[in-house]
Amino acid sequence: MASYHNPTAADVAALFSKFDNQDSDIRYMTLVDLNKLLTEGAPSFLLREKSTCNRVVDHLIKLLDDPNGDVQSQALKCIGPFSAKVPSELLVPFMEKIVNLRTQKSQDTSIPATAARTLILSFPRPIAGSVPSKPIQDAYSTVSRVLIPKLLGFYVIDRDPKAGKRTNPGLGMLNVDSPKGADIEAIDLLSDVIRCFGVMLQEPEIQALQQKLTEILEDSKTGPIAKKRAVASMSTLSYYMPDTLLSSFVSSMIESFRSAHLTPTKRRLLISLMGAVARAIPRRFGPYLQTMAPFVLSAVSQRELEESMEAMSEDNLDASAEEAKEAAFMALNDFVSCCPNEMIAFTKEIVESGLRYITYDPAVITNEEEDGDEMGDSEEVDFDEDDEDYEQEESLDDDENSSWKIRRCASRMIYNLISTRGNELIDEGVVYERITPVLVKSFKEREESVRLEILATITLIIRKTAEAVAPISLVTNGPTVSLPIQGPNPRKRRRGDSNAHELEEQVSSQGFASPTSLPSPTSTTRSELLRLGPSILTGAVKLLNQKLIPTKQATITLLKTYVQLKRDSLTDYLGKVLEPVVDCIKISPTQVGAQALVSSSTGSAATGTTLRIESLQFLSILFDTHSSKSAAPYLDRVIQGLLQAVNDKYFKIACEALGSSESVIQALTPPRAFGYDKSSGKYVETMFDMVLTKAKSNDVDVEVRQRAIHALGICLARTADARQHIPARKRKDALLFLRDRLKGEMTRVASIGAVDMILASSTNAQDFDLAWIREITAELANQLRKADRRLRGSSLSAIRRLAGNATASSGIDTETLKLLTSQLLLLFSADNFQHLGIVVSVLTGLVQKAPQVIVTEEVNSRICQVVVEPLSGHILDAFLGLIEAIGKQGVGASLMTDLLQKVGVNGDPSIVGTVVGTLLATGGSSLPISTNHILNELNTKQDDQRVSLALFILGEVGLRQGLSSNVQPKVYLDFLQSKSDLVQRAAAVGLGRAGAANTGSFLPVILEATENTGNLQSLILYSIKELLQQSSRVSVDVASYSEAIWNSLIKLSGSTDNKAVGAECVGRLAATEPLKYLPLLQNYLSDPMPSVRGMVIQAIRFALGDSDEAMDDALKPSLMKMLTVMLKDSDLENRRLAMTTVYSAARHKPTMILPNLSQLLPYVIRAAEIDPSLIREIQMGPFRHKVDDGLETRKGAYETLHALLSIAYGRMNHIEVFDRVLAGLQDEHDVRMLSMLMLSKLINIDPDETARRLDALAEPFQKIVSTKPKESAVKQEVEKLQEAVKDSFILTVRLRSRFPETSASSTNPQGQAWKSYLEYVKKDCSSQLQSAEAEIKSQS
């Protein structure tokens, strides 16, 4: 091969003489050199060499007809690089010579079409939304002037009237008059033309191509493969059809369906075409389904079934009719997936047709069809225990019976129907009364692929049921298990907390909760499925004995999903289940070979490896959800299987086996093993030895060692109170091993996690060696200076556990404490808010144990640095806990001096005052100042900052000292008259905080002050708000004054200025005596004054965020009724407030609203829609602006939907949610950003529906990223647009990564709009796309 540094036209010309060489090898190598020249040459090195280019064209055309196939292939490879270098005016003659080529020496007649396709694919392509460049216009001109006429056999558009007479294009490449009909290669060429240049095709060209494709589809001589390609081309073309042409096209299909001469073959073709078009343009084609869907449904009607059975009995079954049924179910599947809203009207017919043909098998003449019709009304499905295994039916011959294809497509259609509209079908009872019994009966299906679809569908039904009754998924130490929502915690909660968070706390233990039998199901949905449970389990258990791997894997997946729904459901089946599952775990690759099958519904392949992994995951969930006693008889076989799997060479299997071992260890150790045979000790020791050996092994993957260390930590933690299970010598050896692994780079995080678990469970002094504790503490402290955020977080968690373990922390000596404190101070800063709360809580525990060692000048300095930051929430609570501990230990003198002298008024007076007040109230005589000093400061200082600081200090002191405080209400009341807003607010807050602990002295004064008017009323409201907020903290009962407070609040809240604060006070007061005040609030919701109703709505919102168990019990019977009344309010502003109340209920009281969510969702969905009647125009000077009065309500609706996604998506209509997301992306900025947040969640929550909506997402995304700010735009508008564009690119990258198959270029018409959008951003927004990719990478 020649070497070229800077290719020129002369180098190309030098090759011409070799193209005619008799030796085919020389011709081949010359073409290789030409390809290299064209590839490496500059883009313009042939632009001025027309004669050279013409000769290259001639030689390439000649070599395309070369008798040597390798030479032909190399000539094809040169076409693409040459077209990029050739002058644009030579593209037309080049294309003409290619399409007019007639092969004489070559036997391959597809060369002209292949060469034309190569040339087309090498052209620059137009992108929707972008102005085509000159090279793109030249390429399209070549296609339009030469290729399209050649394909059709006539000119569509007269490009140049002055050009004179044109040459006749001759017989079209798509001519159907040949003996074999249309050429497949020519159809593929047409498909490439449409895909590459469909954006630029003009309407006459689209119409002509559509007519030609229709002609091909109607031609009787054209083969089925060619027609299938023509259907794909037509679906791609439909994307570019204008509305009028699409309507005409659909009308022609309708006429064809109504034709009296419609043959089964033609019917199948039309049905396939409808399905393909529905996939390509679902939004545009959907409205036509009302007319067209019945034609498809008629192909799988009861009448068609009867005719097929009759024909089969006469041995005259038409294969074309069977193919039409298969095509009908495939089309219905497309309709249901791509146009779900339009197919709602046909739900009954779809279900009936699917169930009718799931058991369709003309080759088996039995009474099963009659039984299947009765199945929907039967109470349960019975399986005869004496039935032979289903596998025995597999000997039937299917060579001439293709009915299994119909059954498979029917099952797949039912799967997609449940996937898109499962919640509605479940609520209507269709799933359990009609669908599930038929599916269970079909467990006896003899065709493997059909059986997989059936198993996948039942698994989906179980999963949908679990989502409907247990919407909150909690992550435990084992597998993810969906748990029923528990009742609220009786403790008081701050605003911002939620029941969902409490649930996580309740199950965050390391598997200590012993699974018990669940009570009888109260959910109708769940009980309906569990009623069918025995039939499902009986059939599934039999399928475990199948030899085929895909069936085994799908069955295990089904059982795993069912166990997650009902935890103890397999107790009576363990003997039949565990034996085949353990056999699956022990299976070796040599036993299964490369056997694999992919389920179309689940999209997952089944192999020996995936079967073992699925079996191990199932085993883990089984031991997590069933009692130790029930699994005891099978432990020998289970542990043998785990021992073999743990030692497997494939790291994924070994890791899953270790995870399953963790579940077995938890089942065999206290408290779950209480009451169980003590022989479990030998099993625990066996598992312990296995895990420790694997953790110490240096010849296994890092992932396996890390998982083994985690399992070792669980084993040591669970046996802390049952040390007879593991000898002390082995236990000590394991602890020393963990100490050493803390120093290893690859196993450090896993070892810290293991230590964390041990410290959390071990409380006996015999569990720890003092030297081990000190070494562990020092090593954990040293990790805090590392840059790895995950490592720092894990170390902090372990240190917190260490500080909270009285036994372990008592063994830390002074030097180690000093080291630990110095390392903690590295993270004790405002720059480290992520870990600040944990650091402060650890320091609090250490101060309580060794105050003189911990509280140093450095600690005081860090406190003074942090106190000036905007602390709030749990961080502020933890910070005050540290200050309180320092004060109670009597070591706060120097800190007080520093706070007053170095901080003083430099920080927020409310925060600094609270901190100083906390220290002053708890430090007592150990401090250099007292309350009297603060009072003197208050009376002598004129600086507003210092006065307000003193008032905040006194307020906190009064709150903490209560009746022993010597500060009287008059001190605060005097400063309410101050001219400074800062002082007034400080006096109001101080009055309320002090009054919360001394209601007898303060409340009468406060209530008396409410009689005042003007600004003083608002300040007194702030005092009442603070008093009510702090009363629960100091456990003071305000019941004796509640009626007086209520009356004052109702009166004060009537003012517009006081409505918000008054509503919060009313809500907090109602939370103290819910039985008394909730009925009053409910009555006020019907008040004729909109302002009163609005105040009550806000009050209920605040009550939801600050309530206890008594409040929850009072709310349960009336909350849904109150929310419904609010949402129906006639006042727009009140409806907006009602939407925020629903949002608060979703966050704080999910257990109350989820059972009746269907009552609220219609109002939320309706509020999320744009109401044109609320949009008005206002005149501002010479300009008119549109104002949307419904925007705020709409924002509240989207916030509510966003909150519900995490806790109740399984109960929501998925189609409606996605419709709102798509509409929100084209709404105002705030709504658009909320829609993007929702979409980012939906990518993971519902990937199937997200993939279906990619085409619909392309348009709003492209509109956002292509929007340019106006020249008159203000800074805020520019920033909003930049934020929207940035988030759009981030979502684009995430969607492209999540759905690579749809995003990649392919001939599939589905996803065409999404692919076009991706091409647009790659070309015009590459830098922004790269920035988004970099940001996502940095976050991960």
PDB file of C-alpha atoms in Angstrom, residues 600 820 865:
ATOM      1  CA  SER A 600     -40.310  -9.912  24.335  1.00  0.00           C
ATOM      2  CA  LEU A 820     -10.644  12.125  67.073  1.00  0.00           C
ATOM      3  CA  GLN A 865     -17.278  30.479  62.961  1.00  0.00           C
TER       4      GLN A 865
END
